[in-house]
Amino acid sequence: MNGFAICRARHLRVAVLFAGAALACAAASAQVLLSSPAEKQLAAERFLIVAPFPPGGPIDSLARILSEGLAKRYGQAAVVENLPGAAGNIGIDKVKRARGDGHTLL
């Protein structure tokens, strides 16, 4: 193996290690969040999923799949709102200005 291949393999191992650690942290925090009394409060109001890209694209499809899962889990409607424009900044701004109660997702 030449030096470039060794360096590349080392960087790949580090990237995989960090990705695995991030995934483990996300799974642990999701488990804590979903098993808490906050789960009952989440079911009290409908969810709004903001897709900052035009309808019909992959982000819109993913948002609609997520909305179906949320509706089944919490028994509340989950609305997908597409806000394309400004490279996604319009949708991001709407989520930034929303209440911090966990009902508005990006």
PDB file of N, CA and C in Angstrom:
ATOM      1  N   MET A   1       0.844  -1.191   0.000  1.00  0.00           N
ATOM      2  CA  MET A   1       0.000   0.000   0.000  1.00  0.00           C
ATOM      3  C   MET A   1       0.881   1.243   0.000  1.00  0.00           C
ATOM      4  N   ASN A   2       0.489   2.197  -0.771  1.00  0.00           N
ATOM      5  CA  ASN A   2       1.238   3.448  -0.764  1.00  0.00           C
ATOM      6  C   ASN A   2       0.731   4.353   0.359  1.00  0.00           C
ATOM      7  N   GLY A   3       1.422   5.454   0.571  1.00  0.00           N
ATOM      8  CA  GLY A   3       1.071   6.361   1.669  1.00  0.00           C
ATOM      9  C   GLY A   3      -0.311   6.962   1.538  1.00  0.00           C
ATOM     10  N   PHE A   4      -0.737   7.233   0.310  1.00  0.00           N
ATOM     11  CA  PHE A   4      -2.068   7.816   0.090  1.00  0.00           C
ATOM     12  C   PHE A   4      -3.167   6.853   0.522  1.00  0.00           C
ATOM     13  N   ALA A   5      -3.022   5.582   0.168  1.00  0.00           N
ATOM     14  CA  ALA A   5      -4.040   4.589   0.522  1.00  0.00           C
ATOM     15  C   ALA A   5      -4.106   4.380   2.030  1.00  0.00           C
ATOM     16  N   ILE A   6      -2.963   4.397   2.696  1.00  0.00           N
ATOM     17  CA  ILE A   6      -2.944   4.227   4.151  1.00  0.00           C
ATOM     18  C   ILE A   6      -3.635   5.408   4.832  1.00  0.00           C
ATOM     19  N   CYS A   7      -3.322   6.611   4.374  1.00  0.00           N
ATOM     20  CA  CYS A   7      -3.938   7.813   4.944  1.00  0.00           C
ATOM     21  C   CYS A   7      -5.446   7.811   4.700  1.00  0.00           C
ATOM     22  N   ARG A   8      -5.839   7.408   3.511  1.00  0.00           N
ATOM     23  CA  ARG A   8      -7.266   7.365   3.169  1.00  0.00           C
ATOM     24  C   ARG A   8      -8.015   6.340   4.027  1.00  0.00           C
ATOM     25  N   ALA A   9      -7.409   5.178   4.237  1.00  0.00           N
ATOM     26  CA  ALA A   9      -8.036   4.147   5.068  1.00  0.00           C
ATOM     27  C   ALA A   9      -8.163   4.620   6.510  1.00  0.00           C
ATOM     28  N   ARG A  10      -7.160   5.319   7.005  1.00  0.00           N
ATOM     29  CA  ARG A  10      -7.200   5.827   8.378  1.00  0.00           C
ATOM     30  C   ARG A  10      -8.323   6.855   8.537  1.00  0.00           C
ATOM     31  N   HIS A  11      -8.452   7.752   7.560  1.00  0.00           N
ATOM     32  CA  HIS A  11      -9.522   8.754   7.620  1.00  0.00           C
ATOM     33  C   HIS A  11     -10.896   8.102   7.536  1.00  0.00           C
ATOM     34  N   LEU A  12     -11.014   7.056   6.748  1.00  0.00           N
ATOM     35  CA  LEU A  12     -12.287   6.347   6.632  1.00  0.00           C
ATOM     36  C   LEU A  12     -12.663   5.693   7.959  1.00  0.00           C
ATOM     37  N   ARG A  13     -11.679   5.082   8.625  1.00  0.00           N
ATOM     38  CA  ARG A  13     -11.960   4.457   9.927  1.00  0.00           C
ATOM     39  C   ARG A  13     -12.417   5.491  10.948  1.00  0.00           C
ATOM     40  N   VAL A  14     -11.766   6.640  10.966  1.00  0.00           N
ATOM     41  CA  VAL A  14     -12.142   7.705  11.903  1.00  0.00           C
ATOM     42  C   VAL A  14     -13.547   8.207  11.595  1.00  0.00           C
ATOM     43  N   ALA A  15     -13.857   8.381  10.315  1.00  0.00           N
ATOM     44  CA  ALA A  15     -15.193   8.852   9.932  1.00  0.00           C
ATOM     45  C   ALA A  15     -16.264   7.849  10.335  1.00  0.00           C
ATOM     46  N   VAL A  16     -16.004   6.567  10.128  1.00  0.00           N
ATOM     47  CA  VAL A  16     -16.970   5.532  10.511  1.00  0.00           C
ATOM     48  C   VAL A  16     -17.134   5.498  12.026  1.00  0.00           C
ATOM     49  N   LEU A  17     -16.053   5.659  12.747  1.00  0.00           N
ATOM     50  CA  LEU A  17     -16.118   5.673  14.214  1.00  0.00           C
ATOM     51  C   LEU A  17     -16.971   6.840  14.715  1.00  0.00           C
ATOM     52  N   PHE A  18     -16.747   8.032  14.165  1.00  0.00           N
ATOM     53  CA  PHE A  18     -17.539   9.190  14.577  1.00  0.00           C
ATOM     54  C   PHE A  18     -19.006   9.049  14.180  1.00  0.00           C
ATOM     55  N   ALA A  19     -19.269   8.500  13.002  1.00  0.00           N
ATOM     56  CA  ALA A  19     -20.655   8.303  12.573  1.00  0.00           C
ATOM     57  C   ALA A  19     -21.365   7.313  13.493  1.00  0.00           C
ATOM     58  N   GLY A  20     -20.679   6.257  13.875  1.00  0.00           N
ATOM     59  CA  GLY A  20     -21.268   5.286  14.795  1.00  0.00           C
ATOM     60  C   GLY A  20     -21.544   5.888  16.160  1.00  0.00           C
ATOM     61  N   ALA A  21     -20.609   6.698  16.645  1.00  0.00           N
ATOM     62  CA  ALA A  21     -20.812   7.350  17.941  1.00  0.00           C
ATOM     63  C   ALA A  21     -21.983   8.321  17.888  1.00  0.00           C
ATOM     64  N   ALA A  22     -22.094   9.068  16.791  1.00  0.00           N
ATOM     65  CA  ALA A  22     -23.214  10.006  16.653  1.00  0.00           C
ATOM     66  C   ALA A  22     -24.542   9.269  16.589  1.00  0.00           C
ATOM     67  N   LEU A  23     -24.571   8.151  15.877  1.00  0.00           N
ATOM     68  CA  LEU A  23     -25.796   7.358  15.782  1.00  0.00           C
ATOM     69  C   LEU A  23     -26.182   6.785  17.141  1.00  0.00           C
ATOM     70  N   ALA A  24     -25.205   6.318  17.897  1.00  0.00           N
ATOM     71  CA  ALA A  24     -25.493   5.778  19.225  1.00  0.00           C
ATOM     72  C   ALA A  24     -26.037   6.861  20.156  1.00  0.00           C
ATOM     73  N   CYS A  25     -25.461   8.050  20.099  1.00  0.00           N
ATOM     74  CA  CYS A  25     -25.959   9.163  20.926  1.00  0.00           C
ATOM     75  C   CYS A  25     -27.377   9.555  20.534  1.00  0.00           C
ATOM     76  N   ALA A  26     -27.642   9.592  19.241  1.00  0.00           N
ATOM     77  CA  ALA A  26     -28.984   9.952  18.780  1.00  0.00           C
ATOM     78  C   ALA A  26     -30.007   8.914  19.220  1.00  0.00           C
ATOM     79  N   ALA A  27     -29.660   7.645  19.123  1.00  0.00           N
ATOM     80  CA  ALA A  27     -30.587   6.589  19.529  1.00  0.00           C
ATOM     81  C   ALA A  27     -30.852   6.640  21.031  1.00  0.00           C
ATOM     82  N   ALA A  28     -29.812   6.881  21.812  1.00  0.00           N
ATOM     83  CA  ALA A  28     -29.986   6.945  23.265  1.00  0.00           C
ATOM     84  C   ALA A  28     -30.842   8.137  23.666  1.00  0.00           C
ATOM     85  N   SER A  29     -30.600   9.285  23.058  1.00  0.00           N
ATOM     86  CA  SER A  29     -31.394  10.460  23.424  1.00  0.00           C
ATOM     87  C   SER A  29     -32.837  10.321  22.959  1.00  0.00           C
ATOM     88  N   ALA A  30     -33.066   9.685  21.823  1.00  0.00           N
ATOM     89  CA  ALA A  30     -34.438   9.469  21.356  1.00  0.00           C
ATOM     90  C   ALA A  30     -35.178   8.529  22.299  1.00  0.00           C
ATOM     91  N   GLN A  31     -34.501   7.508  22.786  1.00  0.00           N
ATOM     92  CA  GLN A  31     -35.134   6.565  23.707  1.00  0.00           C
ATOM     93  C   GLN A  31     -35.530   7.267  24.998  1.00  0.00           C
ATOM     94  N   VAL A  32     -34.665   8.110  25.518  1.00  0.00           N
ATOM     95  CA  VAL A  32     -34.970   8.848  26.749  1.00  0.00           C
ATOM     96  C   VAL A  32     -36.136   9.797  26.520  1.00  0.00           C
ATOM     97  N   LEU A  33     -36.117  10.490  25.393  1.00  0.00           N
ATOM     98  CA  LEU A  33     -37.171  11.460  25.101  1.00  0.00           C
ATOM     99  C   LEU A  33     -38.520  10.778  24.932  1.00  0.00           C
ATOM    100  N   LEU A  34     -38.554   9.646  24.234  1.00  0.00           N
ATOM    101  CA  LEU A  34     -39.824   8.993  23.943  1.00  0.00           C
ATOM    102  C   LEU A  34     -40.384   8.210  25.125  1.00  0.00           C
ATOM    103  N   SER A  35     -39.564   7.909  26.105  1.00  0.00           N
ATOM    104  CA  SER A  35     -40.075   7.173  27.254  1.00  0.00           C
ATOM    105  C   SER A  35     -40.451   8.100  28.406  1.00  0.00           C
ATOM    106  N   SER A  36     -40.356   9.383  28.198  1.00  0.00           N
ATOM    107  CA  SER A  36     -40.631  10.332  29.267  1.00  0.00           C
ATOM    108  C   SER A  36     -42.076  10.826  29.210  1.00  0.00           C
ATOM    109  N   PRO A  37     -42.523  11.549  30.229  1.00  0.00           N
ATOM    110  CA  PRO A  37     -43.868  12.126  30.194  1.00  0.00           C
ATOM    111  C   PRO A  37     -44.053  13.142  29.078  1.00  0.00           C
ATOM    112  N   ALA A  38     -42.956  13.605  28.493  1.00  0.00           N
ATOM    113  CA  ALA A  38     -43.070  14.560  27.383  1.00  0.00           C
ATOM    114  C   ALA A  38     -43.787  13.944  26.189  1.00  0.00           C
ATOM    115  N   GLU A  39     -43.765  12.628  26.086  1.00  0.00           N
ATOM    116  CA  GLU A  39     -44.445  11.961  24.971  1.00  0.00           C
ATOM    117  C   GLU A  39     -45.950  12.223  25.015  1.00  0.00           C
ATOM    118  N   LYS A  40     -46.532  12.264  26.202  1.00  0.00           N
ATOM    119  CA  LYS A  40     -47.966  12.539  26.321  1.00  0.00           C
ATOM    120  C   LYS A  40     -48.289  13.972  25.910  1.00  0.00           C
ATOM    121  N   GLN A  41     -47.387  14.900  26.216  1.00  0.00           N
ATOM    122  CA  GLN A  41     -47.605  16.289  25.826  1.00  0.00           C
ATOM    123  C   GLN A  41     -47.501  16.465  24.316  1.00  0.00           C
ATOM    124  N   LEU A  42     -46.648  15.678  23.667  1.00  0.00           N
ATOM    125  CA  LEU A  42     -46.503  15.782  22.217  1.00  0.00           C
ATOM    126  C   LEU A  42     -47.783  15.389  21.496  1.00  0.00           C
ATOM    127  N   ALA A  43     -48.540  14.470  22.063  1.00  0.00           N
ATOM    128  CA  ALA A  43     -49.746  13.981  21.400  1.00  0.00           C
ATOM    129  C   ALA A  43     -50.910  14.956  21.498  1.00  0.00           C
ATOM    130  N   ALA A  44     -50.750  16.046  22.215  1.00  0.00           N
ATOM    131  CA  ALA A  44     -51.865  16.961  22.437  1.00  0.00           C
ATOM    132  C   ALA A  44     -52.144  17.887  21.254  1.00  0.00           C
ATOM    133  N   GLU A  45     -51.217  18.041  20.345  1.00  0.00           N
ATOM    134  CA  GLU A  45     -51.356  19.023  19.274  1.00  0.00           C
ATOM    135  C   GLU A  45     -50.807  18.438  17.970  1.00  0.00           C
ATOM    136  N   ARG A  46     -51.278  18.961  16.827  1.00  0.00           N
ATOM    137  CA  ARG A  46     -50.816  18.429  15.547  1.00  0.00           C
ATOM    138  C   ARG A  46     -49.371  18.847  15.284  1.00  0.00           C
ATOM    139  N   PHE A  47     -48.693  18.064  14.455  1.00  0.00           N
ATOM    140  CA  PHE A  47     -47.315  18.345  14.079  1.00  0.00           C
ATOM    141  C   PHE A  47     -47.284  19.099  12.759  1.00  0.00           C
ATOM    142  N   LEU A  48     -46.297  19.944  12.594  1.00  0.00           N
ATOM    143  CA  LEU A  48     -46.063  20.636  11.332  1.00  0.00           C
ATOM    144  C   LEU A  48     -44.651  20.285  10.884  1.00  0.00           C
ATOM    145  N   ILE A  49     -44.550  19.666   9.720  1.00  0.00           N
ATOM    146  CA  ILE A  49     -43.251  19.334   9.150  1.00  0.00           C
ATOM    147  C   ILE A  49     -43.010  20.294   7.995  1.00  0.00           C
ATOM    148  N   VAL A  50     -41.972  21.098   8.107  1.00  0.00           N
ATOM    149  CA  VAL A  50     -41.640  22.065   7.068  1.00  0.00           C
ATOM    150  C   VAL A  50     -40.576  21.445   6.167  1.00  0.00           C
ATOM    151  N   ALA A  51     -40.916  21.312   4.885  1.00  0.00           N
ATOM    152  CA  ALA A  51     -39.965  20.832   3.879  1.00  0.00           C
ATOM    153  C   ALA A  51     -39.509  22.054   3.086  1.00  0.00           C
ATOM    154  N   PRO A  52     -38.258  22.481   3.242  1.00  0.00           N
ATOM    155  CA  PRO A  52     -37.828  23.728   2.613  1.00  0.00           C
ATOM    156  C   PRO A  52     -37.476  23.602   1.132  1.00  0.00           C
ATOM    157  N   PHE A  53     -38.069  22.647   0.457  1.00  0.00           N
ATOM    158  CA  PHE A  53     -37.821  22.431  -0.964  1.00  0.00           C
ATOM    159  C   PHE A  53     -39.143  22.191  -1.674  1.00  0.00           C
ATOM    160  N   PRO A  54     -39.172  22.258  -3.014  1.00  0.00           N
ATOM    161  CA  PRO A  54     -40.437  22.115  -3.744  1.00  0.00           C
ATOM    162  C   PRO A  54     -41.091  20.748  -3.539  1.00  0.00           C
ATOM    163  N   PRO A  55     -42.414  20.678  -3.689  1.00  0.00           N
ATOM    164  CA  PRO A  55     -43.102  19.396  -3.555  1.00  0.00           C
ATOM    165  C   PRO A  55     -42.702  18.439  -4.671  1.00  0.00           C
ATOM    166  N   GLY A  56     -42.747  17.158  -4.358  1.00  0.00           N
ATOM    167  CA  GLY A  56     -42.451  16.128  -5.343  1.00  0.00           C
ATOM    168  C   GLY A  56     -41.022  15.649  -5.325  1.00  0.00           C
ATOM    169  N   GLY A  57     -40.166  16.304  -4.577  1.00  0.00           N
ATOM    170  CA  GLY A  57     -38.765  15.904  -4.515  1.00  0.00           C
ATOM    171  C   GLY A  57     -38.518  14.897  -3.404  1.00  0.00           C
ATOM    172  N   PRO A  58     -37.264  14.495  -3.231  1.00  0.00           N
ATOM    173  CA  PRO A  58     -36.947  13.502  -2.197  1.00  0.00           C
ATOM    174  C   PRO A  58     -37.198  14.002  -0.777  1.00  0.00           C
ATOM    175  N   ILE A  59     -36.977  15.281  -0.522  1.00  0.00           N
ATOM    176  CA  ILE A  59     -37.218  15.829   0.820  1.00  0.00           C
ATOM    177  C   ILE A  59     -38.710  15.803   1.132  1.00  0.00           C
ATOM    178  N   ASP A  60     -39.526  16.139   0.150  1.00  0.00           N
ATOM    179  CA  ASP A  60     -40.978  16.111   0.323  1.00  0.00           C
ATOM    180  C   ASP A  60     -41.454  14.683   0.583  1.00  0.00           C
ATOM    181  N   SER A  61     -40.925  13.728  -0.169  1.00  0.00           N
ATOM    182  CA  SER A  61     -41.311  12.322   0.030  1.00  0.00           C
ATOM    183  C   SER A  61     -40.938  11.844   1.425  1.00  0.00           C
ATOM    184  N   LEU A  62     -39.735  12.186   1.865  1.00  0.00           N
ATOM    185  CA  LEU A  62     -39.295  11.798   3.200  1.00  0.00           C
ATOM    186  C   LEU A  62     -40.160  12.442   4.276  1.00  0.00           C
ATOM    187  N   ALA A  63     -40.529  13.699   4.093  1.00  0.00           N
ATOM    188  CA  ALA A  63     -41.383  14.393   5.061  1.00  0.00           C
ATOM    189  C   ALA A  63     -42.756  13.734   5.142  1.00  0.00           C
ATOM    190  N   ARG A  64     -43.284  13.294   4.015  1.00  0.00           N
ATOM    191  CA  ARG A  64     -44.599  12.645   4.022  1.00  0.00           C
ATOM    192  C   ARG A  64     -44.549  11.268   4.683  1.00  0.00           C
ATOM    193  N   ILE A  65     -43.467  10.540   4.475  1.00  0.00           N
ATOM    194  CA  ILE A  65     -43.298   9.251   5.163  1.00  0.00           C
ATOM    195  C   ILE A  65     -43.201   9.480   6.668  1.00  0.00           C
ATOM    196  N   LEU A  66     -42.449  10.498   7.066  1.00  0.00           N
ATOM    197  CA  LEU A  66     -42.320  10.834   8.484  1.00  0.00           C
ATOM    198  C   LEU A  66     -43.659  11.256   9.074  1.00  0.00           C
ATOM    199  N   SER A  67     -44.458  12.002   8.306  1.00  0.00           N
ATOM    200  CA  SER A  67     -45.759  12.454   8.817  1.00  0.00           C
ATOM    201  C   SER A  67     -46.698  11.280   9.057  1.00  0.00           C
ATOM    202  N   GLU A  68     -46.638  10.272   8.193  1.00  0.00           N
ATOM    203  CA  GLU A  68     -47.470   9.081   8.409  1.00  0.00           C
ATOM    204  C   GLU A  68     -47.062   8.355   9.686  1.00  0.00           C
ATOM    205  N   GLY A  69     -45.768   8.233   9.912  1.00  0.00           N
ATOM    206  CA  GLY A  69     -45.285   7.581  11.129  1.00  0.00           C
ATOM    207  C   GLY A  69     -45.673   8.336  12.388  1.00  0.00           C
ATOM    208  N   LEU A  70     -45.568   9.655  12.353  1.00  0.00           N
ATOM    209  CA  LEU A  70     -45.972  10.460  13.511  1.00  0.00           C
ATOM    210  C   LEU A  70     -47.464  10.348  13.770  1.00  0.00           C
ATOM    211  N   ALA A  71     -48.257  10.339  12.698  1.00  0.00           N
ATOM    212  CA  ALA A  71     -49.709  10.228  12.859  1.00  0.00           C
ATOM    213  C   ALA A  71     -50.085   8.889  13.485  1.00  0.00           C
ATOM    214  N   LYS A  72     -49.420   7.815  13.076  1.00  0.00           N
ATOM    215  CA  LYS A  72     -49.708   6.497  13.659  1.00  0.00           C
ATOM    216  C   LYS A  72     -49.268   6.432  15.118  1.00  0.00           C
ATOM    217  N   ARG A  73     -48.097   6.983  15.406  1.00  0.00           N
ATOM    218  CA  ARG A  73     -47.549   6.871  16.766  1.00  0.00           C
ATOM    219  C   ARG A  73     -48.319   7.713  17.777  1.00  0.00           C
ATOM    220  N   TYR A  74     -48.678   8.946  17.402  1.00  0.00           N
ATOM    221  CA  TYR A  74     -49.291   9.865  18.355  1.00  0.00           C
ATOM    222  C   TYR A  74     -50.781  10.071  18.154  1.00  0.00           C
ATOM    223  N   GLY A  75     -51.339   9.568  17.063  1.00  0.00           N
ATOM    224  CA  GLY A  75     -52.767   9.721  16.829  1.00  0.00           C
ATOM    225  C   GLY A  75     -53.173  11.140  16.472  1.00  0.00           C
ATOM    226  N   GLN A  76     -52.239  11.940  16.042  1.00  0.00           N
ATOM    227  CA  GLN A  76     -52.497  13.326  15.645  1.00  0.00           C
ATOM    228  C   GLN A  76     -52.072  13.514  14.198  1.00  0.00           C
ATOM    229  N   ALA A  77     -52.738  14.425  13.530  1.00  0.00           N
ATOM    230  CA  ALA A  77     -52.371  14.729  12.151  1.00  0.00           C
ATOM    231  C   ALA A  77     -50.997  15.390  12.115  1.00  0.00           C
ATOM    232  N   ALA A  78     -50.240  15.054  11.098  1.00  0.00           N
ATOM    233  CA  ALA A  78     -48.950  15.691  10.863  1.00  0.00           C
ATOM    234  C   ALA A  78     -49.008  16.313   9.477  1.00  0.00           C
ATOM    235  N   VAL A  79     -48.941  17.625   9.419  1.00  0.00           N
ATOM    236  CA  VAL A  79     -49.091  18.363   8.173  1.00  0.00           C
ATOM    237  C   VAL A  79     -47.714  18.663   7.593  1.00  0.00           C
ATOM    238  N   VAL A  80     -47.560  18.419   6.284  1.00  0.00           N
ATOM    239  CA  VAL A  80     -46.319  18.757   5.591  1.00  0.00           C
ATOM    240  C   VAL A  80     -46.540  20.064   4.842  1.00  0.00           C
ATOM    241  N   GLU A  81     -45.689  21.037   5.104  1.00  0.00           N
ATOM    242  CA  GLU A  81     -45.775  22.330   4.426  1.00  0.00           C
ATOM    243  C   GLU A  81     -44.483  22.554   3.643  1.00  0.00           C
ATOM    244  N   ASN A  82     -44.614  22.687   2.326  1.00  0.00           N
ATOM    245  CA  ASN A  82     -43.454  22.941   1.476  1.00  0.00           C
ATOM    246  C   ASN A  82     -43.247  24.445   1.358  1.00  0.00           C
ATOM    247  N   LEU A  83     -42.063  24.903   1.711  1.00  0.00           N
ATOM    248  CA  LEU A  83     -41.708  26.323   1.606  1.00  0.00           C
ATOM    249  C   LEU A  83     -40.397  26.455   0.833  1.00  0.00           C
ATOM    250  N   PRO A  84     -40.450  26.299  -0.496  1.00  0.00           N
ATOM    251  CA  PRO A  84     -39.212  26.399  -1.267  1.00  0.00           C
ATOM    252  C   PRO A  84     -38.774  27.851  -1.422  1.00  0.00           C
ATOM    253  N   GLY A  85     -37.519  28.025  -1.727  1.00  0.00           N
ATOM    254  CA  GLY A  85     -36.999  29.354  -2.011  1.00  0.00           C
ATOM    255  C   GLY A  85     -35.832  29.725  -1.130  1.00  0.00           C
ATOM    256  N   ALA A  86     -34.973  30.570  -1.670  1.00  0.00           N
ATOM    257  CA  ALA A  86     -33.803  31.088  -0.955  1.00  0.00           C
ATOM    258  C   ALA A  86     -32.923  29.963  -0.426  1.00  0.00           C
ATOM    259  N   ALA A  87     -32.759  28.925  -1.243  1.00  0.00           N
ATOM    260  CA  ALA A  87     -31.913  27.771  -0.893  1.00  0.00           C
ATOM    261  C   ALA A  87     -32.341  27.133   0.429  1.00  0.00           C
ATOM    262  N   GLY A  88     -33.639  27.106   0.696  1.00  0.00           N
ATOM    263  CA  GLY A  88     -34.159  26.485   1.909  1.00  0.00           C
ATOM    264  C   GLY A  88     -34.272  27.415   3.096  1.00  0.00           C
ATOM    265  N   ASN A  89     -33.801  28.633   2.978  1.00  0.00           N
ATOM    266  CA  ASN A  89     -33.796  29.559   4.117  1.00  0.00           C
ATOM    267  C   ASN A  89     -35.187  30.014   4.533  1.00  0.00           C
ATOM    268  N   ILE A  90     -36.146  30.027   3.632  1.00  0.00           N
ATOM    269  CA  ILE A  90     -37.506  30.438   3.998  1.00  0.00           C
ATOM    270  C   ILE A  90     -38.116  29.419   4.960  1.00  0.00           C
ATOM    271  N   GLY A  91     -37.975  28.143   4.639  1.00  0.00           N
ATOM    272  CA  GLY A  91     -38.484  27.097   5.529  1.00  0.00           C
ATOM    273  C   GLY A  91     -37.746  27.050   6.848  1.00  0.00           C
ATOM    274  N   ILE A  92     -36.437  27.210   6.793  1.00  0.00           N
ATOM    275  CA  ILE A  92     -35.636  27.200   8.015  1.00  0.00           C
ATOM    276  C   ILE A  92     -36.031  28.364   8.919  1.00  0.00           C
ATOM    277  N   ASP A  93     -36.280  29.519   8.330  1.00  0.00           N
ATOM    278  CA  ASP A  93     -36.685  30.689   9.108  1.00  0.00           C
ATOM    279  C   ASP A  93     -38.033  30.461   9.790  1.00  0.00           C
ATOM    280  N   LYS A  94     -38.958  29.789   9.099  1.00  0.00           N
ATOM    281  CA  LYS A  94     -40.267  29.503   9.713  1.00  0.00           C
ATOM    282  C   LYS A  94     -40.105  28.597  10.925  1.00  0.00           C
ATOM    283  N   VAL A  95     -39.260  27.569  10.808  1.00  0.00           N
ATOM    284  CA  VAL A  95     -39.035  26.661  11.935  1.00  0.00           C
ATOM    285  C   VAL A  95     -38.317  27.396  13.065  1.00  0.00           C
ATOM    286  N   LYS A  96     -37.404  28.269  12.719  1.00  0.00           N
ATOM    287  CA  LYS A  96     -36.668  29.030  13.734  1.00  0.00           C
ATOM    288  C   LYS A  96     -37.601  29.920  14.546  1.00  0.00           C
ATOM    289  N   ARG A  97     -38.626  30.461  13.911  1.00  0.00           N
ATOM    290  CA  ARG A  97     -39.553  31.370  14.593  1.00  0.00           C
ATOM    291  C   ARG A  97     -40.717  30.647  15.288  1.00  0.00           C
ATOM    292  N   ALA A  98     -40.824  29.342  15.106  1.00  0.00           N
ATOM    293  CA  ALA A  98     -41.922  28.582  15.720  1.00  0.00           C
ATOM    294  C   ALA A  98     -41.681  28.423  17.223  1.00  0.00           C
ATOM    295  N   ARG A  99     -42.763  28.090  17.931  1.00  0.00           N
ATOM    296  CA  ARG A  99     -42.633  27.813  19.369  1.00  0.00           C
ATOM    297  C   ARG A  99     -41.709  26.616  19.560  1.00  0.00           C
ATOM    298  N   GLY A 100     -41.010  26.598  20.648  1.00  0.00           N
ATOM    299  CA  GLY A 100     -40.075  25.515  20.934  1.00  0.00           C
ATOM    300  C   GLY A 100     -40.720  24.353  21.657  1.00  0.00           C
ATOM    301  N   ASP A 101     -41.906  23.938  21.222  1.00  0.00           N
ATOM    302  CA  ASP A 101     -42.623  22.863  21.908  1.00  0.00           C
ATOM    303  C   ASP A 101     -42.449  21.505  21.240  1.00  0.00           C
ATOM    304  N   GLY A 102     -41.684  21.436  20.167  1.00  0.00           N
ATOM    305  CA  GLY A 102     -41.435  20.160  19.509  1.00  0.00           C
ATOM    306  C   GLY A 102     -42.458  19.765  18.477  1.00  0.00           C
ATOM    307  N   HIS A 103     -43.400  20.634  18.156  1.00  0.00           N
ATOM    308  CA  HIS A 103     -44.432  20.294  17.180  1.00  0.00           C
ATOM    309  C   HIS A 103     -44.093  20.751  15.767  1.00  0.00           C
ATOM    310  N   THR A 104     -43.079  21.569  15.605  1.00  0.00           N
ATOM    311  CA  THR A 104     -42.660  22.023  14.286  1.00  0.00           C
ATOM    312  C   THR A 104     -41.307  21.405  13.980  1.00  0.00           C
ATOM    313  N   LEU A 105     -41.270  20.636  12.904  1.00  0.00           N
ATOM    314  CA  LEU A 105     -40.057  19.914  12.533  1.00  0.00           C
ATOM    315  C   LEU A 105     -39.569  20.380  11.180  1.00  0.00           C
ATOM    316  N   LEU A 106     -38.280  20.261  10.941  1.00  0.00           N
ATOM    317  CA  LEU A 106     -37.683  20.623   9.665  1.00  0.00           C
ATOM    318  C   LEU A 106     -37.291  19.359   8.939  1.00  0.00           C
TER     319      LEU A 106
END
